[in-house]
Amino acid sequence: MGVIARYREFLPVGPSTPEVDLHEGSTPLVPSRNIGRALGLSRLFFKYEGLNPTGSFKDRGMVVAVAKALEAGSRVLMCASTGNTSASMAAYAARMGVRAIVVVPSGEIAMNKLSQALMYGAKVVALKGTFDTALEAVRDLTSRYPVALMNSINPDRIQGQKTAAFEVVDVLGDAPDYLLLPVGNAGNITAYWKGFREYHAAGRSTRLPRMVGAQADGAAPIVAGHPIANPRTVASAIRIGNPASWEGATSARDESGGLIAAVTDTEILAAQIRLANTEGLFAEPASAAPLALLFRLVMEGKIEKDSTTVVVLTGSGLKDPDAALKNVEPPIELDGDARTLAKVLKL
Ligand code: AN7
């Protein structure tokens, strides 16, 4: 069952909304086995969003936005993307038989995300410039032509994405003390906060979490307090200099008593490897940013050891093998039999 069927009563859908479903959502909330213990945190969980049908959390919002676009009669869908939004939109457009056009910053998106958009049959334009320039072009074009804008400025995207907060509460039985996630265009932090508030208002939880957002040092406009013209980070998913949902992010931070801070690329890659090596969870670099921030906050004594903490792993590590492979030993090249193999392995 997908998120529309599961959370229908909380979503802007009705009898005339077409059925769209790729069985997105219902992702596991995996308890930490090793990192939590090492940090002295008794209740640390990972929301493993890489297990969505296209490998990222974007499917939750896309399914609702596509259903609503179809209901409104749209036949052409368009988005700007650092990769995951384009993969997701292209998949749902393919399934529903409508055109998908994606605009990505040229040379800036992870190869496997690009391969997804192409395989699902989207028309892909690699536009010179940053994600921010791509989004500007898409906003402009969709305001002039009968083409549906599918970025998270589209409120139906936020509606769908809030279901991740519902799932966290459904599994834990209440909201956590802290929810950590990466912040790029800032749709997701906006959506989680909306979800936690709505569930709380509906009596499904007794409290609200503190929202903790992680940006990358070279792409941290919200931390800096101004847009960044040339955002730079290894985490290409959050290489964004002027987030569309800026205010949603700062409201989530301030209303929840949380924080948004930046981590370095070195911290991001170290966290990514540690997560894979010690938990068996492979997430893309952007998804490791909040874990890197958690390490710092625990060291600074800013997170109580007995708190319930959820780190959202927004996208699968398989999305961006190039980023990961730079940081591990290459395979051992060998021509030999079991004996030479055993020798090389020092068994
Ligand atoms: C894995 O795909 O912006 O703060 O165009 O792919 O809601 O933007 C992706 C963002 C975090 C940041 N983690 O979420 C896009 C795009 C992953 C992501 C984010 C993205 P937002």
Tab-separated table of C-alpha atoms and ligand atoms in Angstrom:
chain	number	residue	atom	x	y	z
A	1	MET	CA	0.000	0.000	0.000
A	2	GLY	CA	1.337	3.460	-0.911
A	3	VAL	CA	1.189	6.635	1.153
A	4	ILE	CA	-2.044	7.950	-0.367
A	5	ALA	CA	-4.031	4.878	0.616
A	6	ARG	CA	-2.326	4.671	3.991
A	7	TYR	CA	-2.767	8.291	5.064
A	8	ARG	CA	-5.711	9.364	2.944
A	9	GLU	CA	-7.488	11.242	5.744
A	10	PHE	CA	-4.482	13.561	6.162
A	11	LEU	CA	-3.961	14.218	2.429
A	12	PRO	CA	-5.679	16.581	-0.034
A	13	VAL	CA	-7.204	13.766	-2.088
A	14	GLY	CA	-10.810	12.960	-2.911
A	15	PRO	CA	-12.950	10.670	-5.038
A	16	SER	CA	-11.876	12.403	-8.254
A	17	THR	CA	-8.140	12.098	-7.514
A	18	PRO	CA	-6.606	9.415	-9.763
A	19	GLU	CA	-5.027	6.427	-8.049
A	20	VAL	CA	-1.268	6.693	-8.158
A	21	ASP	CA	0.830	4.210	-6.223
A	22	LEU	CA	4.281	2.625	-6.434
A	23	HIS	CA	4.057	1.255	-2.874
A	24	GLU	CA	6.215	4.149	-1.664
A	25	GLY	CA	6.649	4.807	2.060
A	26	SER	CA	6.425	2.263	4.903
A	27	THR	CA	10.219	2.425	5.087
A	28	PRO	CA	11.913	0.792	8.063
A	29	LEU	CA	12.901	2.690	11.196
A	30	VAL	CA	16.068	0.736	11.879
A	31	PRO	CA	17.422	0.812	15.454
A	32	SER	CA	21.132	1.570	15.630
A	33	ARG	CA	23.235	-1.375	16.712
A	34	ASN	CA	26.647	0.221	17.082
A	35	ILE	CA	26.746	3.978	16.572
A	36	GLY	CA	24.184	4.686	19.306
A	37	ARG	CA	26.141	2.568	21.778
A	38	ALA	CA	29.421	4.268	20.803
A	39	LEU	CA	27.856	7.678	21.341
A	40	GLY	CA	26.141	6.619	24.568
A	41	LEU	CA	22.696	7.211	23.056
A	42	SER	CA	20.245	4.581	24.200
A	43	ARG	CA	17.583	5.185	21.564
A	44	LEU	CA	18.968	6.053	18.128
A	45	PHE	CA	17.059	5.115	14.954
A	46	PHE	CA	17.616	5.482	11.234
A	47	LYS	CA	14.632	6.194	8.967
A	48	TYR	CA	15.852	4.341	5.892
A	49	GLU	CA	14.276	6.294	3.035
A	50	GLY	CA	16.625	4.784	0.469
A	51	LEU	CA	14.204	1.837	0.382
A	52	ASN	CA	11.544	3.844	-1.445
A	53	PRO	CA	10.785	2.687	-5.019
A	54	THR	CA	13.203	5.107	-6.683
A	55	GLY	CA	15.682	5.081	-3.809
A	56	SER	CA	14.875	8.327	-1.995
A	57	PHE	CA	12.228	10.051	0.129
A	58	LYS	CA	11.116	12.065	-2.898
A	59	ASP	CA	8.580	9.361	-3.849
A	60	ARG	CA	6.323	10.282	-0.914
A	61	GLY	CA	5.695	13.799	-2.159
A	62	MET	CA	5.831	12.931	-5.820
A	63	VAL	CA	3.005	10.392	-5.656
A	64	VAL	CA	0.645	13.004	-4.220
A	65	ALA	CA	1.841	15.801	-6.535
A	66	VAL	CA	1.449	13.586	-9.611
A	67	ALA	CA	-2.027	12.462	-8.545
A	68	LYS	CA	-3.098	16.083	-8.038
A	69	ALA	CA	-1.509	17.219	-11.324
A	70	LEU	CA	-3.401	14.480	-13.184
A	71	GLU	CA	-6.609	15.415	-11.384
A	72	ALA	CA	-6.104	19.011	-12.601
A	73	GLY	CA	-5.678	17.728	-16.150
A	74	SER	CA	-1.906	18.151	-16.581
A	75	ARG	CA	-0.219	15.964	-19.192
A	76	VAL	CA	3.312	17.402	-18.942
A	77	LEU	CA	5.264	17.434	-15.687
A	78	MET	CA	8.465	19.373	-15.089
A	79	CYS	CA	11.028	19.858	-12.357
A	80	ALA	CA	14.508	21.133	-11.663
A	81	SER	CA	16.570	18.678	-9.688
A	82	THR	CA	19.862	17.740	-8.087
A	83	GLY	CA	18.876	14.205	-9.154
A	84	ASN	CA	16.458	12.463	-6.836
A	85	THR	CA	13.410	14.580	-7.618
A	86	SER	CA	13.971	13.972	-11.316
A	87	ALA	CA	14.281	10.202	-10.820
A	88	SER	CA	11.075	10.115	-8.801
A	89	MET	CA	9.040	12.379	-11.077
A	90	ALA	CA	10.160	10.434	-14.138
A	91	ALA	CA	9.086	7.129	-12.557
A	92	TYR	CA	5.569	8.291	-11.643
A	93	ALA	CA	5.144	10.048	-15.003
A	94	ALA	CA	6.142	6.819	-16.772
A	95	ARG	CA	3.680	4.809	-14.721
A	96	MET	CA	0.834	7.207	-15.415
A	97	GLY	CA	1.667	7.738	-19.078
A	98	VAL	CA	2.394	11.473	-19.042
A	99	ARG	CA	5.406	13.438	-20.267
A	100	ALA	CA	8.283	14.227	-17.910
A	101	ILE	CA	10.805	16.992	-18.473
A	102	VAL	CA	13.647	17.423	-16.023
A	103	VAL	CA	16.238	20.163	-15.862
A	104	VAL	CA	19.428	19.331	-13.999
A	105	PRO	CA	22.552	21.404	-13.399
A	106	SER	CA	24.980	20.262	-16.082
A	107	GLY	CA	27.689	17.906	-14.818
A	108	GLU	CA	26.510	18.233	-11.209
A	109	ILE	CA	24.265	15.248	-10.575
A	110	ALA	CA	25.144	11.706	-9.541
A	111	MET	CA	25.318	9.263	-12.442
A	112	ASN	CA	22.781	6.765	-11.175
A	113	LYS	CA	20.148	9.460	-10.638
A	114	LEU	CA	20.633	10.580	-14.217
A	115	SER	CA	20.378	6.978	-15.428
A	116	GLN	CA	17.063	6.601	-13.580
A	117	ALA	CA	15.513	9.692	-15.198
A	118	LEU	CA	16.657	8.512	-18.627
A	119	MET	CA	15.501	4.928	-18.107
A	120	TYR	CA	12.045	6.038	-16.969
A	121	GLY	CA	11.864	7.946	-20.244
A	122	ALA	CA	12.066	11.566	-19.134
A	123	LYS	CA	13.349	14.281	-21.419
A	124	VAL	CA	16.487	15.433	-19.610
A	125	VAL	CA	17.995	18.872	-20.107
A	126	ALA	CA	21.404	19.488	-18.531
A	127	LEU	CA	21.410	23.251	-18.060
A	128	LYS	CA	24.631	25.143	-17.500
A	129	GLY	CA	24.693	26.624	-14.006
A	130	THR	CA	23.590	25.542	-10.540
A	131	PHE	CA	20.413	23.880	-9.264
A	132	ASP	CA	19.200	27.352	-8.362
A	133	THR	CA	19.468	28.562	-11.973
A	134	ALA	CA	17.682	25.403	-13.147
A	135	LEU	CA	14.842	25.988	-10.684
A	136	GLU	CA	14.508	29.602	-11.744
A	137	ALA	CA	14.185	28.552	-15.401
A	138	VAL	CA	11.606	25.877	-14.528
A	139	ARG	CA	9.524	28.267	-12.406
A	140	ASP	CA	9.557	30.791	-15.230
A	141	LEU	CA	8.672	28.264	-17.939
A	142	THR	CA	5.883	26.575	-15.958
A	143	SER	CA	4.296	29.982	-15.253
A	144	ARG	CA	3.953	30.595	-19.006
A	145	TYR	CA	3.088	27.153	-20.438
A	146	PRO	CA	0.567	24.438	-19.516
A	147	VAL	CA	3.258	22.428	-17.739
A	148	ALA	CA	2.932	21.333	-14.106
A	149	LEU	CA	5.666	22.460	-11.718
A	150	MET	CA	6.701	19.443	-9.633
A	151	ASN	CA	9.344	20.929	-7.340
A	152	SER	CA	8.615	21.145	-3.632
A	153	ILE	CA	7.295	24.696	-4.069
A	154	ASN	CA	4.280	22.657	-5.196
A	155	PRO	CA	2.414	22.243	-1.869
A	156	ASP	CA	1.225	18.735	-2.800
A	157	ARG	CA	4.856	17.575	-2.596
A	158	ILE	CA	5.059	18.782	1.015
A	159	GLN	CA	1.707	17.107	1.759
A	160	GLY	CA	3.018	13.745	0.632
A	161	GLN	CA	6.402	14.087	2.273
A	162	LYS	CA	4.864	14.751	5.685
A	163	THR	CA	3.800	11.072	5.790
A	164	ALA	CA	7.356	10.187	6.835
A	165	ALA	CA	6.741	11.986	10.147
A	166	PHE	CA	3.509	9.994	10.562
A	167	GLU	CA	5.395	6.742	10.088
A	168	VAL	CA	8.021	7.694	12.671
A	169	VAL	CA	5.279	8.388	15.230
A	170	ASP	CA	3.344	5.245	14.263
A	171	VAL	CA	6.418	3.079	14.907
A	172	LEU	CA	7.745	4.784	18.050
A	173	GLY	CA	4.296	5.311	19.563
A	174	ASP	CA	5.112	9.009	19.993
A	175	ALA	CA	7.288	11.708	18.439
A	176	PRO	CA	11.041	11.413	19.074
A	177	ASP	CA	12.975	14.042	21.053
A	178	TYR	CA	15.146	14.906	18.058
A	179	LEU	CA	14.725	14.430	14.334
A	180	LEU	CA	17.800	15.073	12.226
A	181	LEU	CA	17.781	15.439	8.442
A	182	PRO	CA	19.706	17.076	5.599
A	183	VAL	CA	18.516	20.449	4.310
A	184	GLY	CA	18.863	21.361	0.641
A	185	ASN	CA	15.881	23.068	-0.938
A	186	ALA	CA	14.296	22.738	2.530
A	187	GLY	CA	11.083	21.012	1.455
A	188	ASN	CA	11.645	17.965	3.623
A	189	ILE	CA	12.267	19.744	6.927
A	190	THR	CA	9.157	21.809	6.184
A	191	ALA	CA	7.186	18.631	5.465
A	192	TYR	CA	8.325	16.687	8.563
A	193	TRP	CA	7.483	19.610	10.814
A	194	LYS	CA	4.037	19.905	9.224
A	195	GLY	CA	3.519	16.160	9.676
A	196	PHE	CA	4.551	16.161	13.328
A	197	ARG	CA	2.289	19.125	14.069
A	198	GLU	CA	-0.728	17.628	12.296
A	199	TYR	CA	-0.322	14.258	14.010
A	200	HIS	CA	0.049	15.997	17.346
A	201	ALA	CA	-3.090	18.068	16.706
A	202	ALA	CA	-4.941	14.849	15.819
A	203	GLY	CA	-3.907	13.308	19.144
A	204	ARG	CA	-1.578	10.734	17.620
A	205	SER	CA	1.413	11.969	19.640
A	206	THR	CA	1.826	13.679	23.005
A	207	ARG	CA	4.767	15.906	22.040
A	208	LEU	CA	6.748	17.464	19.206
A	209	PRO	CA	10.393	16.804	18.316
A	210	ARG	CA	13.198	19.317	18.016
A	211	MET	CA	14.030	19.627	14.330
A	212	VAL	CA	17.742	19.504	13.519
A	213	GLY	CA	18.822	20.320	9.963
A	214	ALA	CA	22.250	19.687	8.448
A	215	GLN	CA	23.684	21.657	5.543
A	216	ALA	CA	27.097	21.213	3.937
A	217	ASP	CA	29.707	23.877	4.723
A	218	GLY	CA	30.078	25.044	1.118
A	219	ALA	CA	26.315	25.102	0.570
A	220	ALA	CA	24.881	26.454	3.808
A	221	PRO	CA	22.733	29.485	2.940
A	222	ILE	CA	20.377	29.083	5.893
A	223	VAL	CA	23.279	28.856	8.341
A	224	ALA	CA	24.971	31.863	6.709
A	225	GLY	CA	21.730	33.824	6.534
A	226	HIS	CA	22.079	34.664	2.830
A	227	PRO	CA	21.998	32.840	-0.517
A	228	ILE	CA	25.231	31.243	-1.762
A	229	ALA	CA	25.980	31.972	-5.430
A	230	ASN	CA	28.262	28.989	-6.068
A	231	PRO	CA	27.370	26.213	-3.652
A	232	ARG	CA	30.012	23.507	-3.323
A	233	THR	CA	29.919	20.148	-1.548
A	234	VAL	CA	30.540	16.481	-2.246
A	235	ALA	CA	26.883	15.954	-1.297
A	236	SER	CA	25.455	16.871	-4.710
A	237	ALA	CA	21.840	16.334	-3.550
A	238	ILE	CA	22.084	19.360	-1.238
A	239	ARG	CA	24.312	21.524	-3.453
A	240	ILE	CA	21.716	24.307	-3.301
A	241	GLY	CA	22.434	27.985	-2.684
A	242	ASN	CA	18.963	29.521	-2.391
A	243	PRO	CA	16.413	27.095	-0.888
A	244	ALA	CA	12.843	27.558	-2.100
A	245	SER	CA	11.376	26.632	1.301
A	246	TRP	CA	13.796	28.802	3.288
A	247	GLU	CA	11.079	30.094	5.571
A	248	GLY	CA	9.633	26.642	6.123
A	249	ALA	CA	13.035	25.547	7.380
A	250	THR	CA	13.586	28.452	9.742
A	251	SER	CA	10.021	28.135	11.081
A	252	ALA	CA	10.549	24.424	11.741
A	253	ARG	CA	13.819	25.195	13.489
A	254	ASP	CA	12.484	28.060	15.608
A	255	GLU	CA	9.038	26.679	16.458
A	256	SER	CA	10.519	23.339	17.513
A	257	GLY	CA	13.459	24.766	19.460
A	258	GLY	CA	15.842	23.013	17.081
A	259	LEU	CA	18.807	24.129	15.049
A	260	ILE	CA	20.301	24.113	11.566
A	261	ALA	CA	24.088	23.833	11.302
A	262	ALA	CA	26.704	23.008	8.692
A	263	VAL	CA	29.170	20.126	8.547
A	264	THR	CA	32.267	19.771	6.364
A	265	ASP	CA	32.605	17.390	3.422
A	266	THR	CA	35.236	15.494	5.425
A	267	GLU	CA	32.755	14.980	8.266
A	268	ILE	CA	30.053	13.925	5.782
A	269	LEU	CA	32.223	11.268	4.117
A	270	ALA	CA	33.506	9.983	7.469
A	271	ALA	CA	29.921	9.627	8.694
A	272	GLN	CA	28.880	7.896	5.456
A	273	ILE	CA	31.594	5.276	5.792
A	274	ARG	CA	31.014	4.752	9.505
A	275	LEU	CA	27.304	4.217	8.867
A	276	ALA	CA	28.021	1.636	6.178
A	277	ASN	CA	30.881	-0.058	8.060
A	278	THR	CA	29.217	-0.323	11.451
A	279	GLU	CA	25.484	-0.419	10.774
A	280	GLY	CA	25.240	-2.045	7.357
A	281	LEU	CA	23.363	0.981	6.042
A	282	PHE	CA	24.589	2.587	2.804
A	283	ALA	CA	23.245	6.093	2.330
A	284	GLU	CA	24.248	8.804	-0.095
A	285	PRO	CA	26.522	11.646	1.119
A	286	ALA	CA	23.672	14.140	1.676
A	287	SER	CA	22.026	11.595	3.971
A	288	ALA	CA	25.205	11.287	6.034
A	289	ALA	CA	25.260	15.031	6.790
A	290	PRO	CA	22.774	14.811	9.697
A	291	LEU	CA	24.698	11.870	11.158
A	292	ALA	CA	27.899	13.938	10.996
A	293	LEU	CA	26.035	16.701	12.804
A	294	LEU	CA	24.798	14.232	15.420
A	295	PHE	CA	28.406	13.226	16.197
A	296	ARG	CA	29.252	16.874	16.808
A	297	LEU	CA	26.170	17.624	18.897
A	298	VAL	CA	26.736	14.607	21.130
A	299	MET	CA	30.382	15.609	21.602
A	300	GLU	CA	29.286	19.100	22.584
A	301	GLY	CA	26.813	17.609	25.079
A	302	LYS	CA	23.844	19.116	23.240
A	303	ILE	CA	21.851	15.885	22.994
A	304	GLU	CA	20.826	14.124	26.195
A	305	LYS	CA	21.988	10.498	26.301
A	306	ASP	CA	18.552	9.128	27.146
A	307	SER	CA	16.807	10.970	24.310
A	308	THR	CA	15.022	9.285	21.423
A	309	THR	CA	16.789	10.393	18.267
A	310	VAL	CA	15.898	9.714	14.643
A	311	VAL	CA	18.299	10.351	11.775
A	312	VAL	CA	16.615	10.410	8.356
A	313	LEU	CA	18.680	8.637	5.701
A	314	THR	CA	17.073	10.387	2.757
A	315	GLY	CA	18.644	8.533	-0.178
A	316	SER	CA	20.332	5.232	-1.011
A	317	GLY	CA	24.110	5.019	-1.225
A	318	LEU	CA	23.657	3.252	-4.553
A	319	LYS	CA	22.639	6.595	-6.047
A	320	ASP	CA	26.160	7.945	-6.097
A	321	PRO	CA	28.800	5.204	-6.282
A	322	ASP	CA	31.460	7.656	-7.485
A	323	ALA	CA	31.344	9.656	-4.260
A	324	ALA	CA	31.588	6.486	-2.183
A	325	LEU	CA	34.331	4.767	-4.177
A	326	LYS	CA	36.733	7.678	-3.695
A	327	ASN	CA	36.876	6.825	-0.018
A	328	VAL	CA	37.394	3.079	0.115
A	329	GLU	CA	40.248	0.733	-0.829
A	330	PRO	CA	39.871	-0.582	-4.381
A	331	PRO	CA	39.349	-4.360	-4.817
A	332	ILE	CA	42.449	-6.571	-4.702
A	333	GLU	CA	43.389	-7.564	-8.276
A	334	LEU	CA	44.585	-11.149	-8.247
A	335	ASP	CA	45.373	-13.972	-10.658
A	336	GLY	CA	45.614	-17.178	-8.612
A	337	ASP	CA	43.970	-20.035	-6.724
A	338	ALA	CA	42.660	-20.586	-3.198
A	339	ARG	CA	46.200	-20.787	-1.786
A	340	THR	CA	47.344	-17.444	-3.207
A	341	LEU	CA	44.007	-15.985	-2.188
A	342	ALA	CA	44.435	-17.205	1.399
A	343	LYS	CA	47.957	-15.781	1.479
A	344	VAL	CA	46.868	-12.376	0.254
A	345	LEU	CA	44.056	-12.375	2.800
A	346	LYS	CA	46.508	-13.357	5.579
A	347	LEU	CA	44.254	-16.196	6.738
B	1	AN7	C1	19.072	12.408	-0.764
B	1	AN7	O1	16.367	15.970	-6.009
B	1	AN7	O2	16.639	18.850	-4.191
B	1	AN7	O3	15.793	19.959	1.728
B	1	AN7	O4	16.270	18.002	-6.719
B	1	AN7	O5	18.070	14.145	-2.755
B	1	AN7	O6	13.817	18.769	0.809
B	1	AN7	O7	15.562	19.649	-0.733
B	1	AN7	C2	17.125	16.657	-3.496
B	1	AN7	C3	17.271	16.895	-2.163
B	1	AN7	C4	18.281	15.458	1.080
B	1	AN7	C5	17.376	17.671	0.576
B	1	AN7	N1	18.685	14.232	0.751
B	1	AN7	O8	15.994	17.714	0.748
B	1	AN7	C6	16.421	17.176	-5.817
B	1	AN7	C7	16.722	17.654	-4.456
B	1	AN7	C8	18.618	13.783	-0.505
B	1	AN7	C9	18.128	14.628	-1.514
B	1	AN7	C10	17.801	16.329	0.115
B	1	AN7	C11	17.730	15.928	-1.201
B	1	AN7	P1	15.244	19.098	0.630
